[in-house]
PDB file of C-alpha atoms in Angstrom:
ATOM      1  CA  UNK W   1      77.558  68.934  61.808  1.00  0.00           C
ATOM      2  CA  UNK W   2      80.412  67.701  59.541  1.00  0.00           C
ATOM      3  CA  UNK W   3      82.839  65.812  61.768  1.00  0.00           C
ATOM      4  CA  UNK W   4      86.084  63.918  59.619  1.00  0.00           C
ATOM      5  CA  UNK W   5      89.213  62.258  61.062  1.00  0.00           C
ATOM      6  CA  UNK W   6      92.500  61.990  59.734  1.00  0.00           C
ATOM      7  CA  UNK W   7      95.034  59.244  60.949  1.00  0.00           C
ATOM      8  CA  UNK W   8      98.327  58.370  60.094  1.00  0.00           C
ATOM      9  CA  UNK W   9     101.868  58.001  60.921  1.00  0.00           C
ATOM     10  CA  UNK W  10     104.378  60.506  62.566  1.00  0.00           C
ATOM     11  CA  UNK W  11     105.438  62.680  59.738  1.00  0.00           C
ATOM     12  CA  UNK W  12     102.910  61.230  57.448  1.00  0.00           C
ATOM     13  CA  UNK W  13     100.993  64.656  56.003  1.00  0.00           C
ATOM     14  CA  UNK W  14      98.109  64.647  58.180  1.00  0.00           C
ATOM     15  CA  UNK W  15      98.394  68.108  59.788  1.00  0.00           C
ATOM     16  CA  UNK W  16      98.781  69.523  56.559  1.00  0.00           C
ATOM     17  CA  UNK W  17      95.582  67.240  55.089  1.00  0.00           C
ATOM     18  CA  UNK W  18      93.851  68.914  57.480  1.00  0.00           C
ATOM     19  CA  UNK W  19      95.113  72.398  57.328  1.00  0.00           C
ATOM     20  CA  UNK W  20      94.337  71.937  53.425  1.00  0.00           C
ATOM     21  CA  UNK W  21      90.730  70.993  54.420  1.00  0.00           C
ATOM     22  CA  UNK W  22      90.531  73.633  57.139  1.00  0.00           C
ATOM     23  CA  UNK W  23      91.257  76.092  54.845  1.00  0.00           C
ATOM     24  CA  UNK W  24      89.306  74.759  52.009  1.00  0.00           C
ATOM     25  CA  UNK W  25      85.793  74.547  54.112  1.00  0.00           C
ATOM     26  CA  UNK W  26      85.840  78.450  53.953  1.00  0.00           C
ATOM     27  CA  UNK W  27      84.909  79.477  57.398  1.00  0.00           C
ATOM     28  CA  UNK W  28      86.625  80.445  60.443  1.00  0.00           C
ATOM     29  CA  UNK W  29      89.283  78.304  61.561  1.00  0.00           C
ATOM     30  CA  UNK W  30      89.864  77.414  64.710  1.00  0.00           C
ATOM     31  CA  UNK W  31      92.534  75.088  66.378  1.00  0.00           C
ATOM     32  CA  UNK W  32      92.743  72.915  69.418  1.00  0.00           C
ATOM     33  CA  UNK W  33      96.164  72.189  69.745  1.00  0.00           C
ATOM     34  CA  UNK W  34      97.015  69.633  72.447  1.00  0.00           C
ATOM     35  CA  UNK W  35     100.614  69.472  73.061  1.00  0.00           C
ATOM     36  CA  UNK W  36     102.724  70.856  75.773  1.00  0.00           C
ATOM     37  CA  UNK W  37     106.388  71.970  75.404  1.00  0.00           C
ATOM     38  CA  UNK W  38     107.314  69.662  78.102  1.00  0.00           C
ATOM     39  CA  UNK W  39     111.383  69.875  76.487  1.00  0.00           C
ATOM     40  CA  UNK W  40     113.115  71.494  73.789  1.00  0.00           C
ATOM     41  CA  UNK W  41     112.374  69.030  71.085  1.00  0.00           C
ATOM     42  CA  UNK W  42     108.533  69.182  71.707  1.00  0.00           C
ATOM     43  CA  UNK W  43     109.153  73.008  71.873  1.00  0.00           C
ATOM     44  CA  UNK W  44     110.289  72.969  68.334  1.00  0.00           C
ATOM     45  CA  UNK W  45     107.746  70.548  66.904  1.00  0.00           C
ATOM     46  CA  UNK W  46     105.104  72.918  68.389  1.00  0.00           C
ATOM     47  CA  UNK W  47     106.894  76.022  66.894  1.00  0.00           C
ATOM     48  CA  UNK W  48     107.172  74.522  63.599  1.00  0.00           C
ATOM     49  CA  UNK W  49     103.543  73.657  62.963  1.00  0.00           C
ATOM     50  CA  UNK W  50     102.609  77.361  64.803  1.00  0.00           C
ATOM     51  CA  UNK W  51     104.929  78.529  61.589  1.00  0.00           C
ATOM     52  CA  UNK W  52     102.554  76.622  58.787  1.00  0.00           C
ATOM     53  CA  UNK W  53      99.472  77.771  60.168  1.00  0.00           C
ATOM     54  CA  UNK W  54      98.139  80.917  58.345  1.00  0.00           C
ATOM     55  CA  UNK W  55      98.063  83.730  60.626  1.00  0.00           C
ATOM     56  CA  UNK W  56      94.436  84.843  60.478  1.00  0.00           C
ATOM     57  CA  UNK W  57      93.530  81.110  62.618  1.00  0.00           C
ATOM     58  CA  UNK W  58      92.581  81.269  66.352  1.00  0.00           C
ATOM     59  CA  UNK W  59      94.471  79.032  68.528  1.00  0.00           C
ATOM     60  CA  UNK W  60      93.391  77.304  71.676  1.00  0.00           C
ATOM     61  CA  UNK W  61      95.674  75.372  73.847  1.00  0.00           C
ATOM     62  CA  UNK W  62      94.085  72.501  75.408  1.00  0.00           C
ATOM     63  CA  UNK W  63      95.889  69.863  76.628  1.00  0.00           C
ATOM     64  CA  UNK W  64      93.582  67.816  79.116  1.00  0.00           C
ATOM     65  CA  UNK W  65      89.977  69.166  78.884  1.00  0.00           C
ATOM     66  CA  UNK W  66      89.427  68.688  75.269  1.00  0.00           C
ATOM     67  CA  UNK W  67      85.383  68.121  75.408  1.00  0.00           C
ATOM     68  CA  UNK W  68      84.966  71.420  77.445  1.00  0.00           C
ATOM     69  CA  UNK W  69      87.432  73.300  74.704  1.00  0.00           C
ATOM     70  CA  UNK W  70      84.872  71.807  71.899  1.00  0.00           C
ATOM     71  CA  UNK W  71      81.953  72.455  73.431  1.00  0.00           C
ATOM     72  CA  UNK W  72      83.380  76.858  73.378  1.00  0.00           C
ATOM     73  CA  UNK W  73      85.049  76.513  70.061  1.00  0.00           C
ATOM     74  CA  UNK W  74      82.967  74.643  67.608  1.00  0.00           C
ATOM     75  CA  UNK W  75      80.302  76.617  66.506  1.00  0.00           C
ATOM     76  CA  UNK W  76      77.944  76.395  62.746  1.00  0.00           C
ATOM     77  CA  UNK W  77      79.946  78.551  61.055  1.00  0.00           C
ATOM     78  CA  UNK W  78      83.683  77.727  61.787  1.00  0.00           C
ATOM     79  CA  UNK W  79      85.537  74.843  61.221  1.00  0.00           C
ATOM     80  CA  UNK W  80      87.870  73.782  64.278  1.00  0.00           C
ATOM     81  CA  UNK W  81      90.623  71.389  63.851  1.00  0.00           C
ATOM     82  CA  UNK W  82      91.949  69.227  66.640  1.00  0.00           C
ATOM     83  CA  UNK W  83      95.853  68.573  66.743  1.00  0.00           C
ATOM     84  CA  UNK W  84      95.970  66.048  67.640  1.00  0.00           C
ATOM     85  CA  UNK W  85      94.182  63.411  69.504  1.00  0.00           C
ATOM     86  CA  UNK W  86      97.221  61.162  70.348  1.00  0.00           C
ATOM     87  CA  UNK W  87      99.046  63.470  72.633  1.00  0.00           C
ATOM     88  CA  UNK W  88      95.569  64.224  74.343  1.00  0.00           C
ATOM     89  CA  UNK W  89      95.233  60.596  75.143  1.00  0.00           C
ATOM     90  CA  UNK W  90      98.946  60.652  76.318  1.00  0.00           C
ATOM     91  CA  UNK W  91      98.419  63.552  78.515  1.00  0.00           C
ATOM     92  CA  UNK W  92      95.117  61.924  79.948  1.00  0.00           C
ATOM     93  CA  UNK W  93      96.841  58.581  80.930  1.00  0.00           C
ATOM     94  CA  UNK W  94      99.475  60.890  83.398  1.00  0.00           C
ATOM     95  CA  UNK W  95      99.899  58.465  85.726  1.00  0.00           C
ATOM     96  CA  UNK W  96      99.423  54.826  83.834  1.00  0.00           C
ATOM     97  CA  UNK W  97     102.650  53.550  84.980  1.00  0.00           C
ATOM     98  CA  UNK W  98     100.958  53.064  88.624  1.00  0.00           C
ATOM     99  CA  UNK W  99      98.254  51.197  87.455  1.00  0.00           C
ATOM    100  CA  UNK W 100      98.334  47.433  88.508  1.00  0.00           C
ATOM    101  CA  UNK W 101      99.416  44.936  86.213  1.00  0.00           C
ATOM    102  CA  UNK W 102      97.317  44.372  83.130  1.00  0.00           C
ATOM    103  CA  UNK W 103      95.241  47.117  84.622  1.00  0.00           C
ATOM    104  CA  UNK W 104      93.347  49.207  81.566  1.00  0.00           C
ATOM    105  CA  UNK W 105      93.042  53.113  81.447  1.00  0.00           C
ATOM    106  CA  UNK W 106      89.749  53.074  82.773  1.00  0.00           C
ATOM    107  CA  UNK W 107      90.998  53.183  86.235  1.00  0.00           C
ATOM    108  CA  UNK W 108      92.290  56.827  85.700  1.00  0.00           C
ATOM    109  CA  UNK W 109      89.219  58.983  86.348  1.00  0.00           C
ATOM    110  CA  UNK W 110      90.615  61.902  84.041  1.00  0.00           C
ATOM    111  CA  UNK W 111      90.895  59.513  81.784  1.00  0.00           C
ATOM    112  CA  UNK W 112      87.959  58.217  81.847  1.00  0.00           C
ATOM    113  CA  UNK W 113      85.856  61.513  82.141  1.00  0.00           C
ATOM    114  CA  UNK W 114      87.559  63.001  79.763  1.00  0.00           C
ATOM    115  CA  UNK W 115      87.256  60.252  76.730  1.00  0.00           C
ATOM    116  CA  UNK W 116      83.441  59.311  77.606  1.00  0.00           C
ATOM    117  CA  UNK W 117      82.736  63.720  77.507  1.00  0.00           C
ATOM    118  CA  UNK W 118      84.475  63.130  73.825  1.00  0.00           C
ATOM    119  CA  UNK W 119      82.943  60.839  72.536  1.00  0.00           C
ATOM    120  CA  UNK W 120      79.313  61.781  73.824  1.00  0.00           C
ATOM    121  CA  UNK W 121      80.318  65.623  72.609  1.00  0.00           C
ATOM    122  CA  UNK W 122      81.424  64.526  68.989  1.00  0.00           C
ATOM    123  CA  UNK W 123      77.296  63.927  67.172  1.00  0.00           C
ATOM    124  CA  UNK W 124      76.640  66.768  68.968  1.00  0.00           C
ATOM    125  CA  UNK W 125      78.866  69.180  67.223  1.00  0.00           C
ATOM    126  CA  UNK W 126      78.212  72.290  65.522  1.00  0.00           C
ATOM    127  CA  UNK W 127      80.110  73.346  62.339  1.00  0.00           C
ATOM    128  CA  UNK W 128      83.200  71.259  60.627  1.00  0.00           C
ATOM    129  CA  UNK W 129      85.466  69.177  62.954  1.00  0.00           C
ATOM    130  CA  UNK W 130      88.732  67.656  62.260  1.00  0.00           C
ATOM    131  CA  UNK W 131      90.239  65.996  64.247  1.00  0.00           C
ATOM    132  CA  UNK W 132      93.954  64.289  63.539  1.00  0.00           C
ATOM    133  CA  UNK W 133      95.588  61.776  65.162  1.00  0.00           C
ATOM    134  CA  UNK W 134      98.190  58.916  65.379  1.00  0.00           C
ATOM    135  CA  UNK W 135      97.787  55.484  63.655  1.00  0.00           C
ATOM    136  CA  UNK W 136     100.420  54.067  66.745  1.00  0.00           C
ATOM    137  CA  UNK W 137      99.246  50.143  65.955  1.00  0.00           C
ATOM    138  CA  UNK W 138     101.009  49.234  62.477  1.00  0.00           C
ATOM    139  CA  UNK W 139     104.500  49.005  64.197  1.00  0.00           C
ATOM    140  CA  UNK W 140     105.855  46.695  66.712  1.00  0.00           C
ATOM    141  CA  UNK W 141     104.743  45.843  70.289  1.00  0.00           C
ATOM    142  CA  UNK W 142     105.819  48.231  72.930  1.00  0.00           C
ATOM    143  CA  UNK W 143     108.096  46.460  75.215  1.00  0.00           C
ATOM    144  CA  UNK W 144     106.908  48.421  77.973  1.00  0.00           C
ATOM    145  CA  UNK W 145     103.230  47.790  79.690  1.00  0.00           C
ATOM    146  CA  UNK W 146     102.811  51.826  79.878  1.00  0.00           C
ATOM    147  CA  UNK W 147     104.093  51.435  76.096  1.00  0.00           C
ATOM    148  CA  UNK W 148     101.625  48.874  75.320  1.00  0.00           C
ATOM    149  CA  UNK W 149      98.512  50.611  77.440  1.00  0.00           C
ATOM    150  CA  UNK W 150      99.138  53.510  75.208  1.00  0.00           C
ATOM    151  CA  UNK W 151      98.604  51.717  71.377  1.00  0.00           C
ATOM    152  CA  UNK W 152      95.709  49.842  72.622  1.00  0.00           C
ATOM    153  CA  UNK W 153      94.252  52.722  74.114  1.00  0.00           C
ATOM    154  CA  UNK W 154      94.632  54.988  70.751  1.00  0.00           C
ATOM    155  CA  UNK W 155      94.024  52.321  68.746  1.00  0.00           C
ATOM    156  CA  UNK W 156      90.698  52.121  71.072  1.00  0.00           C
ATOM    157  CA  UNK W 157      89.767  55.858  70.391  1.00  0.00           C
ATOM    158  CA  UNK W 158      90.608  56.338  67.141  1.00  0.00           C
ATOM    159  CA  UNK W 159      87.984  53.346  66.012  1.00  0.00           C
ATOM    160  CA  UNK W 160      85.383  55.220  68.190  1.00  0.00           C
ATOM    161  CA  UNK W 161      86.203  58.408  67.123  1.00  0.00           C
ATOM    162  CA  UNK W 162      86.278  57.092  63.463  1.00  0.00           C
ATOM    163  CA  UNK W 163      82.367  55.060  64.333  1.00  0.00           C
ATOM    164  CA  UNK W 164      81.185  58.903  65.091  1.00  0.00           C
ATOM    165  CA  UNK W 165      83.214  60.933  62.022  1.00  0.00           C
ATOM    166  CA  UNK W 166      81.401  60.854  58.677  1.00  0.00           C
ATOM    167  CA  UNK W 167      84.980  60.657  56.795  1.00  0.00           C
ATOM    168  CA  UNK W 168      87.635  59.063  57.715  1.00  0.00           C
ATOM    169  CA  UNK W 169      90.815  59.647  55.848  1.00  0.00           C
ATOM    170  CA  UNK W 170      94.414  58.046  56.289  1.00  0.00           C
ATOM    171  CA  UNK W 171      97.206  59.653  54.704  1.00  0.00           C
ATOM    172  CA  UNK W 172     101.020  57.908  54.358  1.00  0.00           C
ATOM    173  CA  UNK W 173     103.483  59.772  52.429  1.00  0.00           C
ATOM    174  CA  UNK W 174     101.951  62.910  52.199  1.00  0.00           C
ATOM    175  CA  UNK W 175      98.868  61.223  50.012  1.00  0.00           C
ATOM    176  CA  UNK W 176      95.568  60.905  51.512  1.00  0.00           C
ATOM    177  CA  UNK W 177      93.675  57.577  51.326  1.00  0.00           C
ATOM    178  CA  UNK W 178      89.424  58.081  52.267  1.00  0.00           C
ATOM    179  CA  UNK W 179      88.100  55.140  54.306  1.00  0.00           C
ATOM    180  CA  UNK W 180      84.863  56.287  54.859  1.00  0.00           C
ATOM    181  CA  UNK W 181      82.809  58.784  53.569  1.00  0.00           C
ATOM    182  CA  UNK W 182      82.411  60.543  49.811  1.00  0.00           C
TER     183      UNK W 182
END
């Protein structure tokens, strides 16, 4: 099992870092693509990255039950990128905003089910495994609680999901910095 992460900011080069390494492992590439088109703007983000994928990948669209999608994807010889991990964690916390005050995400039993299945899922993993997500923390604090629940709950997975990856990569600008790994 290979397993490497790549974080970064919105428009930073990380879907294409991982495309590029996706493409450069030399198997069968497979995506698990977790957005929904929930309005027009997401509708054209999702289009556009559908466009600079080459058209011999398989798609899977899995916005909720990521583990389960992993566990019938990944296999020894393909190499499945996950795009991304941030808006899985967004669509898993559906429902945050009735939590009680202070309240953490663990209270949400999707939630909950969903990130422990992850994270127990990722050593276990056959093949190559990307997976991508947002580096929310480097900006301001959320004025919101919701808004604030959300960066400390990806800032949360990403260091356990970066614990369990062998490489860890941040790219800003387009340029790819390696944190862990050779």
């Amino acid at each position: 099992m290979s397993c490497e992460f790549i974080l970064g900011g919105a428009r930073s080069g990380k879907s294409r870092h991982a495309e590029q390494a996706a493409a450069a492992s030399g198997l069968a590439v497979h995506v698990i693509a977790t957005a929904e088109a929930l309005d027009e703007e997401m509708r054209v983000r999702i289009a556009r990255h559908q466009a600079d994928r080459p058209a011999g990948w398989v798609v899977v669209e899995e916005p909720r039950a990521l583990a389960a999608a992993l566990q019938a994807t990944a296999s020894a010889d393909r190499c499945v990128v996950v795009d991304c991990l941030t808006l899985w964690l967004a669509n898993l916390l559906d429902g945050a905003e009735n939590l009680p005050p202070a309240a953490g995400a663990e209270l949400l039993p999707a939630f909950a089910r969903e990130r422990a299945a992850l994270l127990e899922l990722i050593p276990q993993l056959p093949g190559k495994v990307i997976f991508v997500a947002n580096e929310v923390g480097l900006g301001l604090v959320p004025e919101s609680p919701l808004g604030r629940l959300f960066r400390d709950e990806a800032g949360r997975l990403n260091q356990a999901v970066a614990a369990l990856c062998e490489r860890v990569t941040f790219v800003a600008a387009g340029l790819p910095l390696v944190l862990k790994g050779a």
